[in-house]
Coordinates of C-alpha atoms in Angstrom, one line a residue:
X1 CA 30.9 -28.7 -89.8
X2 CA 29.9 -25.1 -89.1
X3 CA 32.5 -22.4 -88.5
X4 CA 30.4 -20.4 -86.1
X5 CA 31.2 -20.1 -82.4
X6 CA 28.3 -20.5 -79.9
X7 CA 27.9 -17.9 -77.1
X8 CA 25.4 -19.9 -75.0
X9 CA 27.9 -21.1 -72.4
X10 CA 29.4 -17.7 -72.1
X11 CA 26.1 -16.0 -71.4
X12 CA 25.3 -18.5 -68.6
X13 CA 28.6 -17.8 -66.9
X14 CA 28.1 -14.1 -67.1
X15 CA 24.6 -14.4 -65.6
X16 CA 25.9 -16.6 -62.8
X17 CA 28.7 -14.0 -62.0
X18 CA 26.1 -11.2 -62.0
X19 CA 23.9 -13.2 -59.5
X20 CA 26.9 -13.7 -57.3
X21 CA 27.8 -10.0 -57.6
X22 CA 24.2 -9.0 -56.6
X23 CA 24.4 -11.4 -53.6
X24 CA 27.7 -9.9 -52.6
X25 CA 26.3 -6.4 -52.8
X26 CA 23.3 -7.4 -50.7
X27 CA 25.5 -9.1 -48.1
X28 CA 27.9 -6.1 -48.1
X29 CA 25.0 -3.7 -47.5
X30 CA 23.7 -6.0 -44.7
X31 CA 27.0 -6.2 -43.0
X32 CA 27.7 -2.4 -43.5
X33 CA 24.3 -1.1 -42.3
X34 CA 22.1 -3.7 -40.7
X35 CA 24.6 -5.5 -38.5
X36 CA 25.9 -2.3 -36.9
X37 CA 22.3 -1.2 -36.3
X38 CA 21.5 -4.5 -34.6
X39 CA 24.7 -4.3 -32.6
X40 CA 23.9 -0.7 -31.5
X41 CA 20.4 -1.7 -30.4
X42 CA 21.8 -4.7 -28.5
X43 CA 24.4 -2.5 -26.7
X44 CA 21.9 0.2 -25.9
X45 CA 19.6 -2.4 -24.5
X46 CA 22.4 -3.9 -22.4
X47 CA 23.5 -0.6 -20.9
X48 CA 19.8 0.0 -19.9
X49 CA 19.9 -3.4 -18.3
X50 CA 23.1 -2.4 -16.4
X51 CA 21.4 0.9 -15.2
X52 CA 18.5 -1.1 -13.9
X53 CA 20.8 -3.5 -12.1
X54 CA 22.7 -0.7 -10.4
X55 CA 19.4 0.9 -9.3
X56 CA 18.3 -2.5 -7.9
X57 CA 21.7 -2.8 -6.2
X58 CA 21.2 0.7 -4.6
X59 CA 17.7 -0.2 -3.4
X60 CA 18.9 -3.5 -1.8
X61 CA 21.8 -1.8 0.1
X62 CA 19.5 1.0 1.2
X63 CA 17.1 -1.5 2.6
X64 CA 19.9 -3.1 4.7
X65 CA 21.2 0.0 6.4
X66 CA 17.7 1.6 6.8
X67 CA 16.5 -1.6 8.6
X68 CA 19.8 -1.7 10.5
X69 CA 20.8 -5.1 9.1
X70 CA 24.5 -5.7 9.4
X71 CA 26.5 -8.7 8.1
X72 CA 23.5 -9.8 6.0
X73 CA 24.6 -10.6 2.4
X74 CA 22.5 -9.7 -0.7
X75 CA 23.6 -10.9 -4.1
X76 CA 22.7 -10.5 -7.8
X77 CA 24.0 -11.7 -11.1
X78 CA 25.0 -9.2 -13.7
X79 CA 25.9 -10.2 -17.3
X80 CA 28.8 -8.3 -18.8
X81 CA 28.5 -7.6 -22.5
X82 CA 26.0 -8.7 -25.2
X83 CA 27.9 -11.8 -26.3
X84 CA 26.3 -11.5 -29.8
X85 CA 23.3 -13.6 -28.6
X86 CA 21.0 -10.7 -28.0
X87 CA 20.3 -10.0 -31.7
X88 CA 21.1 -12.0 -34.8
X89 CA 20.8 -11.4 -38.5
X90 CA 19.1 -13.5 -41.1
X91 CA 22.4 -15.1 -42.2
X92 CA 23.0 -16.7 -38.8
X93 CA 25.3 -19.3 -40.3
X94 CA 27.8 -16.5 -41.3
X95 CA 29.8 -15.0 -38.5
X96 CA 30.0 -11.7 -40.3
X97 CA 26.2 -11.5 -40.3
X98 CA 26.1 -11.2 -36.5
X99 CA 27.1 -8.2 -34.4
X100 CA 30.3 -8.5 -32.5
X101 CA 29.5 -9.2 -28.9
X102 CA 30.6 -6.4 -26.5
X103 CA 32.5 -7.0 -23.3
X104 CA 32.6 -5.2 -20.0
X105 CA 34.6 -4.5 -16.9
X106 CA 33.3 -4.6 -13.3
X107 CA 35.4 -3.0 -10.6
X108 CA 35.5 -2.2 -6.9
X109 CA 37.9 0.5 -5.9
X110 CA 38.2 2.1 -2.5
X111 CA 41.4 4.1 -3.1
X112 CA 41.7 7.9 -2.9
X113 CA 41.4 8.1 -6.7
X114 CA 37.7 7.5 -6.3
X115 CA 37.4 10.8 -4.4
X116 CA 37.4 11.6 -0.7
X117 CA 34.7 13.1 1.4
X118 CA 35.2 15.3 4.5
X119 CA 32.2 16.4 6.6
X120 CA 32.8 19.2 9.1
X121 CA 30.2 20.1 11.6
X122 CA 30.0 23.0 14.0
X123 CA 27.4 21.8 16.4
X124 CA 26.7 20.2 19.8
X125 CA 29.0 17.4 20.8
X126 CA 30.1 15.5 23.8
X127 CA 32.9 13.0 24.1
X128 CA 32.1 9.3 24.1
X129 CA 32.7 7.8 27.5
X130 CA 35.4 5.3 28.1
X131 CA 32.8 2.6 28.9
X132 CA 31.1 3.2 25.6
X133 CA 34.4 3.2 23.7
X134 CA 35.4 -0.1 25.3
X135 CA 32.0 -1.6 24.2
X136 CA 32.6 -0.4 20.7
X137 CA 36.1 -1.9 20.7
X138 CA 34.7 -5.2 22.1
X139 CA 32.3 -5.7 19.2
X140 CA 34.6 -4.4 16.5
X141 CA 33.6 -2.5 13.4
X142 CA 30.8 -4.8 12.4
X143 CA 28.2 -3.3 14.6
X144 CA 25.3 -0.8 15.0
X145 CA 26.1 2.1 17.2
X146 CA 23.5 4.8 18.0
X147 CA 23.8 7.8 20.2
X148 CA 21.7 6.7 23.3
X149 CA 20.2 10.1 23.6
X150 CA 18.3 9.4 20.3
X151 CA 16.6 6.5 22.0
X152 CA 15.7 8.7 25.0
X153 CA 14.2 11.2 22.7
X154 CA 12.2 8.6 20.8
X155 CA 11.0 7.2 24.1
X156 CA 9.8 10.6 25.2
X157 CA 8.0 11.4 21.9
X158 CA 6.2 8.1 22.2
X159 CA 5.0 9.1 25.7
X160 CA 3.8 12.5 24.6
X161 CA 2.5 11.5 21.2
X162 CA -1.1 10.9 22.1
X163 CA -1.5 14.4 23.4
X164 CA -0.8 15.7 19.9
X165 CA -2.8 13.5 17.5
X166 CA -6.0 11.6 17.2
X167 CA -4.2 8.6 15.7
X168 CA -3.4 7.4 19.3
X169 CA -6.5 5.4 20.4
X170 CA -7.4 4.8 24.0
X171 CA -8.3 1.1 24.7
X172 CA -10.1 0.9 28.1
X173 CA -9.6 -2.1 30.3
X174 CA -13.2 -2.6 31.6
X175 CA -14.0 -3.6 35.2
X176 CA -17.1 -5.5 34.1
X177 CA -15.1 -8.7 33.4
X178 CA -12.7 -9.7 36.1
X179 CA -10.1 -12.2 34.9
X180 CA -9.0 -12.8 38.5
X181 CA -12.3 -14.2 39.6
X182 CA -11.9 -17.7 41.3
X183 CA -13.7 -19.5 38.5
X184 CA -10.8 -18.4 36.1
X185 CA -7.9 -19.5 38.4
X186 CA -6.6 -23.0 37.8
X187 CA -6.9 -25.2 40.9
X188 CA -3.5 -26.9 40.4
X189 CA -0.6 -25.1 38.6
X190 CA 0.8 -28.5 37.5
X191 CA -2.5 -29.6 35.9
X192 CA -1.9 -28.5 32.4
X193 CA -5.3 -29.6 31.3
X194 CA -6.8 -27.0 33.5
X195 CA -4.7 -24.1 32.3
X196 CA -6.1 -22.3 29.2
X197 CA -5.9 -19.0 27.5
X198 CA -8.7 -16.8 28.7
X199 CA -10.1 -14.1 26.3
X200 CA -11.9 -11.0 27.5
X201 CA -13.4 -8.8 24.7
X202 CA -12.9 -5.1 25.3
X203 CA -14.1 -2.9 22.5
X204 CA -14.7 -2.8 18.7
X205 CA -13.8 0.5 17.0
X206 CA -14.2 1.6 13.4
X207 CA -14.1 4.9 11.4
X208 CA -16.5 7.6 12.5
X209 CA -18.5 7.7 9.2
X210 CA -21.9 6.9 8.0
X211 CA -20.8 4.3 5.3
X212 CA -22.6 1.0 5.4
X213 CA -19.5 -1.0 4.6
X214 CA -16.7 0.0 7.0
X215 CA -13.2 0.4 5.6
X216 CA -11.9 -1.3 8.7
X217 CA -12.9 -2.5 12.1
X218 CA -10.5 -3.2 15.0
X219 CA -11.6 -5.7 17.7
X220 CA -9.6 -5.6 20.9
X221 CA -9.5 -8.3 23.6
X222 CA -7.4 -9.0 26.6
X223 CA -5.9 -12.5 26.6
X224 CA -4.6 -14.1 29.8
X225 CA -1.6 -16.3 28.9
X226 CA -0.1 -18.7 31.4
X227 CA 3.6 -18.7 32.0
X228 CA 5.5 -21.3 33.9
X229 CA 8.6 -21.1 36.0
X230 CA 10.6 -22.9 38.8
X231 CA 11.4 -20.6 41.8
X232 CA 15.1 -20.0 41.9
X233 CA 15.5 -20.4 45.7
X234 CA 16.1 -23.1 48.4
X235 CA 15.9 -26.8 47.6
X236 CA 13.8 -26.0 44.5
X237 CA 16.8 -24.5 42.8
X238 CA 18.9 -27.5 43.7
X239 CA 16.4 -30.0 42.4
X240 CA 16.1 -27.9 39.2
X241 CA 19.8 -27.8 38.7
X242 CA 20.2 -31.5 39.2
X243 CA 17.0 -33.3 38.3
X244 CA 15.1 -30.5 36.6
X245 CA 12.0 -31.9 38.3
X246 CA 8.8 -30.4 37.0
X247 CA 7.1 -31.0 40.4
X248 CA 8.4 -27.6 41.6
X249 CA 7.0 -25.8 38.6
X250 CA 4.6 -22.9 39.4
X251 CA 2.2 -21.0 37.2
X252 CA 2.0 -17.3 36.6
X253 CA 0.1 -15.2 34.1
X254 CA 0.6 -12.3 31.8
X255 CA -2.0 -10.4 29.9
X256 CA -1.7 -9.6 26.2
X257 CA -3.7 -7.0 24.4
X258 CA -4.7 -8.4 21.0
X259 CA -6.2 -6.7 18.0
X260 CA -8.0 -8.4 15.1
X261 CA -8.3 -6.2 12.1
X262 CA -11.0 -6.5 9.5
X263 CA -10.9 -4.5 6.2
X264 CA -14.0 -4.0 4.1
X265 CA -15.8 -6.5 6.3
X266 CA -13.2 -9.2 5.7
X267 CA -10.8 -10.4 8.3
X268 CA -7.1 -10.1 7.7
X269 CA -6.6 -13.3 9.6
X270 CA -4.0 -11.6 11.8
X271 CA -4.2 -11.2 15.6
X272 CA -1.7 -8.3 16.4
X273 CA -0.2 -8.4 19.9
X274 CA -0.4 -4.6 20.3
X275 CA 0.8 -4.8 24.0
X276 CA 2.4 -7.9 25.5
X277 CA 3.2 -8.8 29.1
X278 CA 0.6 -6.3 30.4
X279 CA 1.1 -7.6 33.9
X280 CA 3.7 -10.2 34.9
X281 CA 3.3 -11.1 38.5
X282 CA 0.7 -12.7 40.8
X283 CA -2.4 -13.9 38.9
X284 CA -4.5 -12.0 41.5
X285 CA -3.4 -8.8 39.9
X286 CA -5.4 -7.6 37.0
X287 CA -4.4 -4.9 34.5
X288 CA -5.8 -1.8 35.9
X289 CA -4.8 1.0 33.5
X290 CA -6.0 1.9 30.0
X291 CA -3.7 1.5 27.0
X292 CA -2.9 3.9 24.1
X293 CA -2.0 2.4 20.8
X294 CA -1.1 4.0 17.4
X295 CA -3.6 2.7 14.9
X296 CA -1.5 4.2 12.1
X297 CA 1.5 2.1 12.8
X298 CA 2.5 0.9 9.3
X299 CA 2.2 -2.7 10.5
X300 CA -1.6 -2.4 10.5
X301 CA -1.9 -1.0 7.0
X302 CA -4.0 2.1 8.0
X303 CA -1.2 4.6 7.9
X304 CA -2.3 6.0 4.5
X305 CA -5.8 6.9 5.7
X306 CA -4.8 10.3 7.2
X307 CA -5.7 11.4 10.7
X308 CA -8.3 9.0 12.1
X309 CA -11.4 9.7 14.1
X310 CA -13.0 6.6 15.4
X311 CA -15.9 5.5 17.6
X312 CA -17.2 2.4 19.2
X313 CA -20.6 0.6 19.0
X314 CA -22.0 3.0 21.6
X315 CA -21.1 6.0 19.5
X316 CA -18.2 7.1 21.8
X317 CA -15.6 9.1 19.9
X318 CA -12.0 8.6 21.1
X319 CA -10.5 12.1 21.5
X320 CA -9.0 11.8 24.9
X321 CA -5.6 12.9 26.1
X322 CA -2.8 10.8 27.7
X323 CA -1.8 10.9 31.3
X324 CA 1.9 11.8 30.6
X325 CA 3.0 10.3 33.9
X326 CA 2.6 6.8 32.3
X327 CA 4.9 5.1 29.8
X328 CA 7.7 7.6 30.5
X329 CA 11.0 6.2 31.5
X330 CA 13.4 9.1 31.0
X331 CA 15.0 10.5 34.2
X332 CA 15.5 14.1 33.1
X333 CA 14.5 16.5 35.9
X334 CA 14.6 19.5 33.5
X335 CA 11.9 17.9 31.4
X336 CA 9.3 17.2 34.1
X337 CA 6.9 19.7 32.5
X338 CA 6.6 17.2 29.6
X339 CA 7.2 19.9 27.0
X340 CA 9.0 18.7 23.9
X341 CA 11.2 21.8 23.5
X342 CA 12.1 21.7 27.2
X343 CA 13.0 18.0 26.9
X344 CA 15.2 18.6 23.9
X345 CA 16.9 21.5 25.7
X346 CA 17.5 19.2 28.7
X347 CA 19.3 16.7 26.5
X348 CA 21.3 19.4 24.8
X349 CA 22.4 20.8 28.1
X350 CA 24.9 17.9 28.4
X351 CA 26.6 18.9 25.1
X352 CA 29.0 21.6 24.2
X353 CA 29.3 23.7 21.0
X354 CA 32.4 22.7 19.1
X355 CA 33.7 21.8 15.6
X356 CA 34.5 18.2 14.5
X357 CA 35.5 16.7 11.2
X358 CA 35.4 13.2 9.7
X359 CA 38.7 14.0 7.9
X360 CA 39.1 13.0 4.3
X361 CA 37.8 9.4 3.8
X362 CA 37.9 7.5 0.5
X363 CA 34.3 7.2 -0.7
X364 CA 35.1 4.1 -2.8
X365 CA 32.9 3.0 -5.8
X366 CA 31.5 0.1 -7.6
X367 CA 31.5 0.5 -11.4
X368 CA 30.7 -1.2 -14.7
X369 CA 32.4 0.0 -17.9
X370 CA 31.0 -1.2 -21.2
X371 CA 33.4 -2.0 -24.0
X372 CA 31.1 -1.3 -26.9
X373 CA 31.7 -1.6 -30.6
X374 CA 28.6 0.1 -32.0
X375 CA 27.5 2.5 -29.1
X376 CA 29.4 5.0 -27.0
X377 CA 31.4 3.5 -24.1
X378 CA 29.4 4.2 -20.9
X379 CA 30.3 3.7 -17.3
X380 CA 27.8 3.3 -14.4
X381 CA 29.1 3.9 -10.9
X382 CA 27.6 3.4 -7.5
X383 CA 29.0 5.8 -5.0
X384 CA 27.8 7.4 -1.7
X385 CA 24.4 5.7 -2.3
X386 CA 24.0 7.4 -5.7
X387 CA 24.1 6.0 -9.3
X388 CA 26.2 8.0 -11.8
X389 CA 26.6 7.7 -15.6
X390 CA 29.8 8.7 -17.4
X391 CA 30.3 8.7 -21.2
X392 CA 34.0 8.2 -21.9
X393 CA 33.8 9.6 -25.5
X394 CA 32.2 12.9 -24.3
X395 CA 33.8 13.3 -20.9
X396 CA 30.5 14.1 -19.2
X397 CA 29.0 12.6 -16.0
X398 CA 25.5 12.9 -14.6
X399 CA 23.7 11.5 -11.5
X400 CA 20.9 9.1 -12.5
X401 CA 20.1 8.6 -8.8
X402 CA 21.2 11.3 -6.3
X403 CA 23.4 10.3 -3.4
X404 CA 22.4 10.1 0.2
X405 CA 22.1 13.8 1.0
X406 CA 18.7 15.4 1.7
X407 CA 17.9 19.0 2.4
X408 CA 14.7 20.4 3.8
X409 CA 13.1 22.6 6.5
X410 CA 12.1 22.0 10.1
X411 CA 10.2 24.7 12.0
X412 CA 11.5 27.2 9.5
X413 CA 15.1 26.3 9.9
X414 CA 17.4 24.3 7.6
X415 CA 17.3 20.5 7.8
X416 CA 20.2 18.4 6.6
X417 CA 20.2 14.6 6.4
X418 CA 23.6 13.0 5.5
X419 CA 24.4 9.3 5.2
X420 CA 28.1 8.9 4.6
X421 CA 28.2 5.5 2.9
X422 CA 31.8 4.3 2.3
X423 CA 32.8 1.2 0.2
X424 CA 35.5 -0.7 2.1
X425 CA 37.0 -4.1 2.0
X426 CA 39.0 -5.7 -0.8
X427 CA 39.3 -4.2 -4.3
X428 CA 38.1 -6.3 -7.2
X429 CA 38.3 -6.2 -10.9
X430 CA 36.6 -8.6 -13.4
X431 CA 36.7 -8.1 -17.2
X432 CA 35.3 -10.0 -20.1
X433 CA 31.9 -11.4 -21.1
X434 CA 31.2 -13.8 -18.2
X435 CA 28.4 -13.1 -15.8
X436 CA 29.4 -11.9 -12.3
X437 CA 27.8 -12.4 -9.0
X438 CA 27.9 -9.3 -6.9
X439 CA 27.7 -10.0 -3.2
X440 CA 27.4 -7.0 -0.8
X441 CA 26.7 -6.4 2.9
X442 CA 26.6 -3.6 5.4
X443 CA 29.3 -4.1 8.0
X444 CA 28.8 -1.1 10.2
X445 CA 26.2 1.6 11.1
X446 CA 26.8 4.6 13.3
X447 CA 24.2 7.2 13.9
X448 CA 25.1 10.7 15.3
X449 CA 28.6 9.5 16.0
X450 CA 31.7 11.3 14.5
X451 CA 34.8 9.2 14.0
X452 CA 33.9 7.0 17.1
X453 CA 35.1 9.8 19.3
X454 CA 32.1 12.1 19.8
X455 CA 28.3 12.0 20.0
X456 CA 26.4 14.5 18.0
X457 CA 23.3 15.8 19.9
X458 CA 20.0 14.5 18.5
X459 CA 18.1 16.7 16.1
X460 CA 16.5 19.3 16.0
X461 CA 18.6 22.5 16.2
X462 CA 21.8 20.6 17.0
X463 CA 24.2 22.3 14.6
X464 CA 25.3 25.8 13.4
X465 CA 27.1 24.9 10.2
X466 CA 27.5 21.8 8.1
X467 CA 30.2 21.5 5.4
X468 CA 30.7 18.7 2.9
X469 CA 33.8 18.7 0.8
X470 CA 34.6 16.3 -2.1
X471 CA 38.3 16.1 -3.1
X472 CA 40.3 14.2 -5.7
X473 CA 44.1 13.7 -5.4
X474 CA 44.6 14.3 -9.1
X475 CA 42.9 16.6 -11.6
X476 CA 39.4 15.3 -12.3
X477 CA 37.3 18.3 -13.5
X478 CA 34.5 16.1 -14.9
X479 CA 33.8 14.3 -11.6
X480 CA 34.2 17.6 -9.6
X481 CA 31.7 19.3 -11.9
X482 CA 29.3 16.3 -11.5
X483 CA 29.4 16.7 -7.7
X484 CA 28.8 20.4 -8.0
X485 CA 25.7 19.6 -10.2
X486 CA 24.6 17.1 -7.6
X487 CA 24.6 19.7 -4.8
X488 CA 22.8 22.2 -7.0
X489 CA 20.2 19.6 -8.0
X490 CA 19.7 18.6 -4.3
X491 CA 19.1 22.3 -3.4
X492 CA 16.7 22.8 -6.3
X493 CA 14.7 19.7 -5.3
X494 CA 14.6 20.7 -1.7
X495 CA 13.4 24.2 -2.6
X496 CA 10.6 22.8 -4.7
X497 CA 9.4 20.1 -2.3
X498 CA 10.0 21.6 1.2
X499 CA 10.7 25.3 0.7
X500 CA 14.4 25.1 1.5
X501 CA 15.8 28.5 1.0
X502 CA 18.7 28.5 -1.5
X503 CA 20.3 31.3 0.4
X504 CA 21.0 28.8 3.2
X505 CA 23.6 27.1 1.1
X506 CA 26.9 28.0 -0.5
X507 CA 28.4 25.8 -3.2
X508 CA 32.2 25.7 -2.9
X509 CA 33.5 26.9 -6.3
X510 CA 34.6 23.9 -8.3
X511 CA 38.3 23.6 -9.1
X512 CA 39.9 20.8 -11.0
X513 CA 40.1 18.7 -7.8
X514 CA 37.6 20.0 -5.2
X515 CA 34.0 21.2 -4.6
X516 CA 31.5 21.0 -1.9
X517 CA 28.5 22.6 -0.1
X518 CA 28.0 24.6 3.1
X519 CA 24.7 24.9 4.9
X520 CA 24.7 27.8 7.3
X521 CA 22.2 30.5 8.4
X522 CA 23.7 33.2 10.6
X523 CA 21.7 33.4 13.8
X524 CA 19.7 30.3 13.0
X525 CA 20.3 26.7 14.1
X526 CA 20.6 23.8 11.6
X527 CA 18.9 20.4 12.3
X528 CA 21.3 17.7 11.3
X529 CA 20.7 13.9 11.1
X530 CA 24.0 12.2 10.5
X531 CA 24.7 8.5 9.8
X532 CA 27.8 6.6 8.8
X533 CA 27.5 3.3 6.9
X534 CA 30.3 0.9 5.9
X535 CA 29.7 -1.5 2.9
X536 CA 31.8 -4.3 1.5
X537 CA 31.3 -5.7 -2.0
X538 CA 32.7 -8.9 -3.5
X539 CA 32.8 -9.9 -7.2
X540 CA 32.6 -13.6 -8.1
X541 CA 32.6 -14.7 -11.8
X542 CA 30.0 -17.5 -12.2
X543 CA 30.6 -18.5 -15.8
X544 CA 28.6 -17.9 -19.0
X545 CA 24.8 -18.2 -18.6
X546 CA 23.7 -17.1 -22.1
X547 CA 21.3 -19.1 -24.3

């Protein structure tokens, strides 16, 4: 028997240990460098997703109040955190080989800590009447309230509009076809088979160009539409109330002006009722006056074509002016000369110059705070119609989408548009990794109304000085500086786009708690459009929806 000792088994053990060591080193490098990189990428991607969701949220809410839709809910789901499913390593069976899923916190806060806003206006005001105030109280806060003088102003502009643009097209009602001729009148109002819609072509118009293929052609026709009713008098009313007997039904007619629009020689398939109920009365009365319509109403899709010049098949170019005595329903004796400036002055004569303030009102906010492991903790906030980004590790804040404040010029004077959007309702707070359904709605809209007490005169030139102040109850220098930057950015953008003079504004020097902006030009009026919007937001966890 040999006395030598064999080293074969020892070398195999050492080799196996070395292989394990190499694998451990590789796994360690993977966990140390690759997993954090993947986690960082996933968290950056998720925070970009959060930003997009907040921008979508802002657009959805803006669409509600711009279209004056109250108590209409819009909702969207937002996933909180990465959950570790966004990116995975090669060693998916090892927990250490996957990035740790981040979490998040979604919060609705309408306390003073979110900052308060106070808007002070030196301008033309008049007190809301008791009747108007009772109507406001009757419908509660969930309503749309507009200074009625704004409607009067719009009504007047619509009446005067054709005299100032070629976009208003005259549609003549021809005498060649008489829709009241005996052949067109039903012999028996109760004979439904004898009552039909009667169409009377009026005119085809199209762009005044030499192009073979027309960009568009608008065909107008007058349509007589029967309407039925039971006279509300004598025995007929009694029979109607008791037996609802159709034997007492009578026929009347209205005339609708319809437009069929073709684009590039292809019909849009839409008949637009550009003027309805032309005449409601005896069928022996035919519409006798011509009609003006705005071809560049956005509903027709021609508003991007610029000022229009059109002609008909006879080569007649429509460049007429409007008889201003028609379509005018504002009883304002000081404006009988139909001059815009005189009309505005007539409205303003009922207002007095005074100063009113909204007082400090909590702006409220809706926020998402990321609890990240590999990327900086970021917070996105929706407030006053803007979207803001804060990085907690750096203490900085920046506006990703500016709030609802617009500056510009109108007739060489400052123009200010403010929408004071406040988040009200119940506070909410959801944290973790579960998706959350965000349900929001506009609960109140008030235009040119201050604190439900006073009407602000319609623009233009309805103010002398406008001041906006942002205040925090505790020291919050980062947010204060962010708002100061917002005001400066708004002024810079207005100067570049509309020629707004930076000398018209004063930025209130930021302190640890307060900043603001003042728009005032000594000796010059300010045109102010002011809207108040109330919003409520609800958070509802909906459970995990990952894959």
